[in-house]
């Protein structure tokens, strides 16, 4: 087993701050000072001032009630300003609004974040009935249709690296089964599966490709409506056309004409 090389330079205060942020980013609930201390392997005295500074800079916030710490959206907002993410959102939003209007369904754009997916943009349909997912929503990549699409449309080396990260967080992961599912998604060009969260919803997701790999996934939480003529198959076709158009914009800077 290869050992990780020792870092050339150390910045202890920065190490402590990053350890705290990474711990809270992966936590599913606010953590107390004791839990943070144990989680990063440092004494309460070492992290107390760091917590204060991170709270003052709006990277952390106190949860109501027990006073535990949780991460704020500040890092998410900073990441949204990065050129690749900003370009993807700018390219996708006009197409997403047309897709929502055509399909009478909501849609949202998802990117990978370690072993999770995170929603970075959404478009709501003109009607009154739709499943709307908030921006910033996270879910484990292995447990979401969007995540399966992001995994399926990667180079094998990247996919295996992501699967290693996922396996380190999910001890009960059936890796072989997941790989078979990813192969099927890649073969058909999109994913279509019952929602992992909401009954009576079918998640339909397709990749936005750049240089042959998925940089994000566009997903429609499809709800069959009696008053609508829009079928699931038509939604799949409209979604795939939309992701192809966004991919063209990201690759060429403008949408190409599709027949």
PDB file of N, CA and C in Angstrom, residues 176-214:
ATOM      1  N   UNK A 176     -20.152  -3.648  -7.343  1.00  0.00           N
ATOM      2  CA  UNK A 176     -20.373  -4.382  -8.594  1.00  0.00           C
ATOM      3  C   UNK A 176     -21.756  -4.083  -9.169  1.00  0.00           C
ATOM      4  N   UNK A 177     -22.756  -4.040  -8.301  1.00  0.00           N
ATOM      5  CA  UNK A 177     -24.115  -3.722  -8.753  1.00  0.00           C
ATOM      6  C   UNK A 177     -24.180  -2.309  -9.306  1.00  0.00           C
ATOM      7  N   UNK A 178     -23.536  -1.381  -8.627  1.00  0.00           N
ATOM      8  CA  UNK A 178     -23.543   0.008  -9.082  1.00  0.00           C
ATOM      9  C   UNK A 178     -22.850   0.139 -10.436  1.00  0.00           C
ATOM     10  N   UNK A 179     -21.751  -0.562 -10.624  1.00  0.00           N
ATOM     11  CA  UNK A 179     -21.026  -0.500 -11.906  1.00  0.00           C
ATOM     12  C   UNK A 179     -21.903  -1.041 -13.036  1.00  0.00           C
ATOM     13  N   UNK A 180     -22.669  -2.093 -12.774  1.00  0.00           N
ATOM     14  CA  UNK A 180     -23.585  -2.622 -13.791  1.00  0.00           C
ATOM     15  C   UNK A 180     -24.650  -1.582 -14.143  1.00  0.00           C
ATOM     16  N   UNK A 181     -25.171  -0.897 -13.134  1.00  0.00           N
ATOM     17  CA  UNK A 181     -26.169   0.152 -13.376  1.00  0.00           C
ATOM     18  C   UNK A 181     -25.578   1.297 -14.196  1.00  0.00           C
ATOM     19  N   UNK A 182     -24.343   1.652 -13.909  1.00  0.00           N
ATOM     20  CA  UNK A 182     -23.691   2.741 -14.639  1.00  0.00           C
ATOM     21  C   UNK A 182     -23.467   2.368 -16.098  1.00  0.00           C
ATOM     22  N   UNK A 183     -23.133   1.111 -16.341  1.00  0.00           N
ATOM     23  CA  UNK A 183     -22.938   0.657 -17.722  1.00  0.00           C
ATOM     24  C   UNK A 183     -24.237   0.761 -18.512  1.00  0.00           C
ATOM     25  N   UNK A 184     -25.351   0.424 -17.870  1.00  0.00           N
ATOM     26  CA  UNK A 184     -26.650   0.527 -18.536  1.00  0.00           C
ATOM     27  C   UNK A 184     -26.998   1.983 -18.829  1.00  0.00           C
ATOM     28  N   UNK A 185     -26.731   2.866 -17.876  1.00  0.00           N
ATOM     29  CA  UNK A 185     -27.002   4.298 -18.074  1.00  0.00           C
ATOM     30  C   UNK A 185     -26.190   4.831 -19.250  1.00  0.00           C
ATOM     31  N   UNK A 186     -24.932   4.465 -19.291  1.00  0.00           N
ATOM     32  CA  UNK A 186     -24.058   4.942 -20.380  1.00  0.00           C
ATOM     33  C   UNK A 186     -24.530   4.401 -21.727  1.00  0.00           C
ATOM     34  N   UNK A 187     -24.996   3.153 -21.736  1.00  0.00           N
ATOM     35  CA  UNK A 187     -25.453   2.536 -22.977  1.00  0.00           C
ATOM     36  C   UNK A 187     -26.687   3.237 -23.546  1.00  0.00           C
ATOM     37  N   UNK A 188     -27.631   3.608 -22.692  1.00  0.00           N
ATOM     38  CA  UNK A 188     -28.865   4.227 -23.192  1.00  0.00           C
ATOM     39  C   UNK A 188     -28.774   5.747 -23.305  1.00  0.00           C
ATOM     40  N   UNK A 189     -27.702   6.327 -22.732  1.00  0.00           N
ATOM     41  CA  UNK A 189     -27.485   7.761 -22.899  1.00  0.00           C
ATOM     42  C   UNK A 189     -28.168   8.641 -21.877  1.00  0.00           C
ATOM     43  N   UNK A 190     -28.927   8.044 -20.983  1.00  0.00           N
ATOM     44  CA  UNK A 190     -29.612   8.791 -19.929  1.00  0.00           C
ATOM     45  C   UNK A 190     -30.029   7.802 -18.846  1.00  0.00           C
ATOM     46  N   UNK A 191     -30.519   8.334 -17.739  1.00  0.00           N
ATOM     47  CA  UNK A 191     -31.014   7.484 -16.651  1.00  0.00           C
ATOM     48  C   UNK A 191     -32.465   7.814 -16.371  1.00  0.00           C
ATOM     49  N   UNK A 192     -33.213   6.786 -16.030  1.00  0.00           N
ATOM     50  CA  UNK A 192     -34.634   6.958 -15.726  1.00  0.00           C
ATOM     51  C   UNK A 192     -34.966   5.971 -14.608  1.00  0.00           C
ATOM     52  N   UNK A 193     -35.286   6.497 -13.437  1.00  0.00           N
ATOM     53  CA  UNK A 193     -35.509   5.615 -12.292  1.00  0.00           C
ATOM     54  C   UNK A 193     -36.461   6.264 -11.300  1.00  0.00           C
ATOM     55  N   UNK A 194     -37.104   5.440 -10.495  1.00  0.00           N
ATOM     56  CA  UNK A 194     -37.967   5.957  -9.431  1.00  0.00           C
ATOM     57  C   UNK A 194     -37.138   6.815  -8.487  1.00  0.00           C
ATOM     58  N   UNK A 195     -37.721   7.891  -8.034  1.00  0.00           N
ATOM     59  CA  UNK A 195     -37.031   8.787  -7.118  1.00  0.00           C
ATOM     60  C   UNK A 195     -36.601   8.045  -5.857  1.00  0.00           C
ATOM     61  N   UNK A 196     -35.398   8.371  -5.381  1.00  0.00           N
ATOM     62  CA  UNK A 196     -34.908   7.794  -4.136  1.00  0.00           C
ATOM     63  C   UNK A 196     -35.538   8.469  -2.922  1.00  0.00           C
ATOM     64  N   UNK A 197     -36.271   9.562  -3.167  1.00  0.00           N
ATOM     65  CA  UNK A 197     -36.768  10.377  -2.054  1.00  0.00           C
ATOM     66  C   UNK A 197     -38.291  10.463  -2.021  1.00  0.00           C
ATOM     67  N   UNK A 198     -38.918  10.642  -3.196  1.00  0.00           N
ATOM     68  CA  UNK A 198     -40.355  10.926  -3.251  1.00  0.00           C
ATOM     69  C   UNK A 198     -41.077   9.848  -4.053  1.00  0.00           C
ATOM     70  N   UNK A 199     -42.112   9.254  -3.474  1.00  0.00           N
ATOM     71  CA  UNK A 199     -42.921   8.272  -4.193  1.00  0.00           C
ATOM     72  C   UNK A 199     -43.668   8.955  -5.341  1.00  0.00           C
ATOM     73  N   UNK A 200     -44.000   8.195  -6.376  1.00  0.00           N
ATOM     74  CA  UNK A 200     -44.762   8.674  -7.541  1.00  0.00           C
ATOM     75  C   UNK A 200     -43.994   9.674  -8.395  1.00  0.00           C
ATOM     76  N   UNK A 201     -42.686   9.784  -8.163  1.00  0.00           N
ATOM     77  CA  UNK A 201     -41.844  10.649  -8.984  1.00  0.00           C
ATOM     78  C   UNK A 201     -40.795   9.782  -9.679  1.00  0.00           C
ATOM     79  N   UNK A 202     -40.610  10.020 -10.970  1.00  0.00           N
ATOM     80  CA  UNK A 202     -39.570   9.345 -11.741  1.00  0.00           C
ATOM     81  C   UNK A 202     -38.495  10.356 -12.091  1.00  0.00           C
ATOM     82  N   UNK A 203     -37.284  10.120 -11.647  1.00  0.00           N
ATOM     83  CA  UNK A 203     -36.176  11.013 -11.973  1.00  0.00           C
ATOM     84  C   UNK A 203     -35.607  10.639 -13.334  1.00  0.00           C
ATOM     85  N   UNK A 204     -35.593  11.609 -14.242  1.00  0.00           N
ATOM     86  CA  UNK A 204     -35.021  11.426 -15.578  1.00  0.00           C
ATOM     87  C   UNK A 204     -33.827  12.351 -15.679  1.00  0.00           C
ATOM     88  N   UNK A 205     -32.663  11.809 -15.980  1.00  0.00           N
ATOM     89  CA  UNK A 205     -31.441  12.608 -15.973  1.00  0.00           C
ATOM     90  C   UNK A 205     -30.567  12.284 -17.175  1.00  0.00           C
ATOM     91  N   UNK A 206     -29.911  13.310 -17.707  1.00  0.00           N
ATOM     92  CA  UNK A 206     -29.023  13.136 -18.867  1.00  0.00           C
ATOM     93  C   UNK A 206     -27.787  14.006 -18.657  1.00  0.00           C
ATOM     94  N   UNK A 207     -26.653  13.606 -19.270  1.00  0.00           N
ATOM     95  CA  UNK A 207     -25.405  14.327 -19.024  1.00  0.00           C
ATOM     96  C   UNK A 207     -25.227  15.547 -19.928  1.00  0.00           C
ATOM     97  N   UNK A 208     -24.627  16.572 -19.370  1.00  0.00           N
ATOM     98  CA  UNK A 208     -24.094  17.688 -20.161  1.00  0.00           C
ATOM     99  C   UNK A 208     -22.617  17.377 -20.345  1.00  0.00           C
ATOM    100  N   UNK A 209     -22.222  17.177 -21.595  1.00  0.00           N
ATOM    101  CA  UNK A 209     -20.880  16.686 -21.884  1.00  0.00           C
ATOM    102  C   UNK A 209     -19.939  17.792 -22.356  1.00  0.00           C
ATOM    103  N   UNK A 210     -18.697  17.689 -21.923  1.00  0.00           N
ATOM    104  CA  UNK A 210     -17.639  18.563 -22.417  1.00  0.00           C
ATOM    105  C   UNK A 210     -16.401  17.701 -22.595  1.00  0.00           C
ATOM    106  N   UNK A 211     -15.921  17.624 -23.831  1.00  0.00           N
ATOM    107  CA  UNK A 211     -14.789  16.757 -24.165  1.00  0.00           C
ATOM    108  C   UNK A 211     -15.090  15.299 -23.787  1.00  0.00           C
ATOM    109  N   UNK A 212     -16.348  14.899 -23.966  1.00  0.00           N
ATOM    110  CA  UNK A 212     -16.719  13.509 -23.791  1.00  0.00           C
ATOM    111  C   UNK A 212     -17.046  13.073 -22.384  1.00  0.00           C
ATOM    112  N   UNK A 213     -16.934  13.961 -21.397  1.00  0.00           N
ATOM    113  CA  UNK A 213     -17.269  13.573 -20.028  1.00  0.00           C
ATOM    114  C   UNK A 213     -18.332  14.496 -19.455  1.00  0.00           C
ATOM    115  N   UNK A 214     -19.073  13.995 -18.498  1.00  0.00           N
ATOM    116  CA  UNK A 214     -20.165  14.769 -17.898  1.00  0.00           C
ATOM    117  C   UNK A 214     -19.602  15.807 -16.935  1.00  0.00           C
TER     118      UNK A 214
END
